[in-house]
Coordinates of C-alpha atoms and ligand atoms in Angstrom, one line a residue:
M1 CA -14.2 22.6 8.1
E2 CA -11.5 20.0 8.9
P3 CA -11.3 17.0 6.6
F4 CA -12.5 13.7 7.9
W5 CA -9.1 12.2 8.4
K6 CA -8.3 14.9 10.9
T7 CA -11.5 14.6 12.9
K8 CA -12.2 10.9 12.9
T9 CA -10.4 7.8 14.0
L10 CA -9.9 5.0 11.5
A11 CA -12.6 3.1 13.2
E12 CA -15.1 6.0 13.0
M13 CA -14.7 6.4 9.2
T14 CA -17.4 5.4 6.7
R15 CA -16.6 2.8 4.2
A16 CA -16.2 5.4 1.5
E17 CA -13.9 7.5 3.7
W18 CA -11.8 4.4 4.5
E19 CA -11.4 3.4 0.9
S20 CA -10.5 6.9 -0.2
L21 CA -7.5 6.9 2.2
C22 CA -5.7 4.4 0.0
D23 CA -3.4 6.5 -2.1
G24 CA -3.0 3.8 -4.8
C25 CA 0.7 3.4 -4.4
G26 CA 0.5 -0.4 -4.7
R27 CA 3.4 -1.0 -2.3
C28 CA 1.4 -3.3 -0.1
C29 CA 0.7 -5.5 -3.1
L30 CA 4.5 -6.3 -3.4
H31 CA 5.7 -9.6 -1.9
K32 CA 7.5 -9.6 1.4
L33 CA 9.8 -12.2 2.8
R34 CA 9.9 -12.8 6.6
D35 CA 13.0 -14.3 8.2
D36 CA 12.0 -17.3 10.2
D37 CA 14.6 -16.7 12.9
T38 CA 14.5 -13.0 13.3
G39 CA 11.0 -12.2 12.1
E40 CA 12.5 -9.4 10.0
V41 CA 10.6 -8.4 6.9
S42 CA 12.4 -7.9 3.6
W43 CA 10.6 -6.2 0.7
T44 CA 10.8 -7.3 -2.9
N45 CA 9.8 -5.4 -6.1
V46 CA 7.7 -8.4 -7.1
S47 CA 4.0 -7.7 -7.4
C48 CA 0.9 -9.8 -6.9
R49 CA -0.5 -11.0 -10.2
L50 CA -3.6 -8.9 -9.8
L51 CA -1.8 -5.6 -9.5
D52 CA -2.1 -3.4 -12.5
G53 CA 1.5 -2.1 -13.0
H54 CA 0.4 1.2 -14.5
S55 CA -2.6 2.2 -12.3
C56 CA -1.0 0.5 -9.3
R57 CA -4.5 -0.6 -8.3
C58 CA -5.9 -4.1 -7.9
A59 CA -7.3 -5.4 -11.2
D60 CA -10.2 -7.2 -9.5
Y61 CA -10.6 -5.5 -6.2
A62 CA -14.1 -6.9 -5.6
N63 CA -13.0 -10.5 -6.0
R64 CA -9.4 -10.2 -4.8
R65 CA -9.7 -12.4 -1.7
R66 CA -11.2 -15.2 -3.7
R67 CA -8.6 -15.0 -6.4
V68 CA -5.7 -14.3 -4.1
P69 CA -6.5 -16.0 -0.8
D70 CA -3.5 -14.5 1.1
C71 CA -4.5 -10.9 0.1
V72 CA -4.7 -9.1 3.4
R73 CA -7.9 -7.1 4.2
L74 CA -7.0 -3.9 6.0
T75 CA -9.2 -3.0 8.9
P76 CA -8.4 -0.5 11.8
E77 CA -7.5 -3.5 13.9
A78 CA -5.3 -5.0 11.2
V79 CA -3.5 -1.7 10.6
A80 CA -2.5 -1.6 14.2
E81 CA -1.2 -5.1 14.1
I82 CA 0.6 -5.3 10.8
D83 CA 4.3 -4.5 10.9
W84 CA 4.9 -4.3 7.1
L85 CA 2.8 -1.4 5.9
P86 CA 5.1 1.0 4.2
P87 CA 5.8 4.3 6.0
S88 CA 4.1 6.2 3.2
C89 CA 0.8 4.3 3.7
A90 CA -2.1 6.6 4.7
Y91 CA -3.5 3.9 7.1
R92 CA -0.3 3.5 8.9
R93 CA 0.4 7.2 9.0
L94 CA -3.0 8.0 10.5
D95 CA -2.8 5.1 12.9
E96 CA 0.6 6.5 14.1
G97 CA -0.9 10.0 14.6
Q98 CA 0.7 11.5 11.5
D99 CA -1.1 13.6 8.9
L100 CA -1.5 12.7 5.2
P101 CA 1.5 13.7 3.1
N102 CA 1.2 16.6 0.7
W103 CA 1.2 14.3 -2.3
H104 CA -1.8 12.3 -1.2
P105 CA -4.6 12.3 -3.7
L106 CA -7.1 13.4 -1.0
V107 CA -4.9 16.5 -0.4
T108 CA -4.1 17.2 -4.1
G109 CA -7.4 16.2 -5.6
D110 CA -5.4 14.4 -8.3
P111 CA -5.0 10.6 -8.3
E112 CA -1.8 11.1 -10.4
S113 CA 0.0 13.0 -7.7
V114 CA 1.0 9.7 -6.0
H115 CA 2.8 8.7 -9.2
R116 CA 4.3 12.1 -9.9
A117 CA 5.8 12.2 -6.4
G118 CA 7.6 8.9 -7.0
I119 CA 5.6 7.1 -4.3
S120 CA 3.9 4.4 -6.3
V121 CA 5.3 1.2 -7.7
R122 CA 4.6 2.4 -11.3
G123 CA 7.4 1.3 -13.6
R124 CA 9.4 -0.5 -10.9
A125 CA 7.4 -3.6 -10.0
I126 CA 7.8 -7.0 -11.6
D127 CA 4.8 -9.3 -12.0
E128 CA 5.1 -12.5 -9.9
R129 CA 4.4 -14.5 -13.0
Q130 CA 7.7 -13.3 -14.6
A131 CA 9.9 -12.7 -11.6
G132 CA 11.3 -16.1 -10.6
P133 CA 12.6 -16.6 -7.1
L134 CA 11.6 -13.8 -4.7
E135 CA 15.0 -14.0 -3.1
H136 CA 16.5 -12.5 -6.2
H137 CA 14.3 -9.4 -5.9
I138 CA 14.9 -8.1 -2.4
T139 CA 15.1 -4.4 -2.3
P140 CA 14.6 -1.8 0.5
W141 CA 12.7 1.0 -1.3
P142 CA 9.2 -0.2 -0.7
G143 CA 9.8 -0.1 3.0
T144 CA 11.4 3.3 3.1
L145 CA 10.0 6.8 2.8
P146 CA 9.9 7.6 -0.8
R147 CA 12.3 9.9 -2.6
K148 CA 11.6 11.7 -5.8
R149 CA 12.7 9.7 -8.8
Ligands
SF4_1 S1 0.4 0.8 1.0 FE1 -1.4 1.8 1.9 S2 -1.9 3.6 0.6 FE2 -0.5 2.2 -0.6 S3 -1.8 0.9 -1.8 FE3 -1.4 -0.2 0.1 S4 -3.1 0.4 1.5 FE4 -3.1 1.9 -0.2
SF4_2 S1 -5.2 -9.3 -4.7 FE1 -5.3 -7.1 -5.3 S2 -5.3 -6.0 -3.4 FE2 -4.6 -8.1 -2.9 S3 -2.4 -8.1 -3.0 FE3 -3.1 -8.7 -5.0 S4 -3.2 -6.7 -6.2 FE4 -3.1 -6.2 -4.0

């Protein structure tokens, strides 16, 4: 039987299916800067204060939007609109008609596979409370397809 992500649209998925699509890379929890004139987005390696730098998961997912008001809630509609989801992101990939990559935990059955493959932010994100000005931390890697470290 085909897995759910091959047979359902994002909008057709159950809540559990939707949540399981997140590979736990943590890239979307890095700060971005948008140029006021061009609209261009620049990535930084500075993470939201609630991001756990090891697990690369939100430390308080249930209350995240109360604690971090600008945390963006992903929905099928939002995924289609947002222009800054990383190219590795499962939601973006499925929305664009791509398959899940071979390192995705739903494919491997192992949540660590996203870290082993060098996709996650583990070991390379700086907490916003220590980082200082975001402009000093602009880097392209979160917005590019990952390479093995
Ligand atoms: S970028 Fe996508 S897959 Fe990675 S943590 Fe964010 S929502 Fe999950
Ligand atoms: S509140 Fe949690 S989910 Fe939202 S950006 Fe911060 S770490 Fe990520």
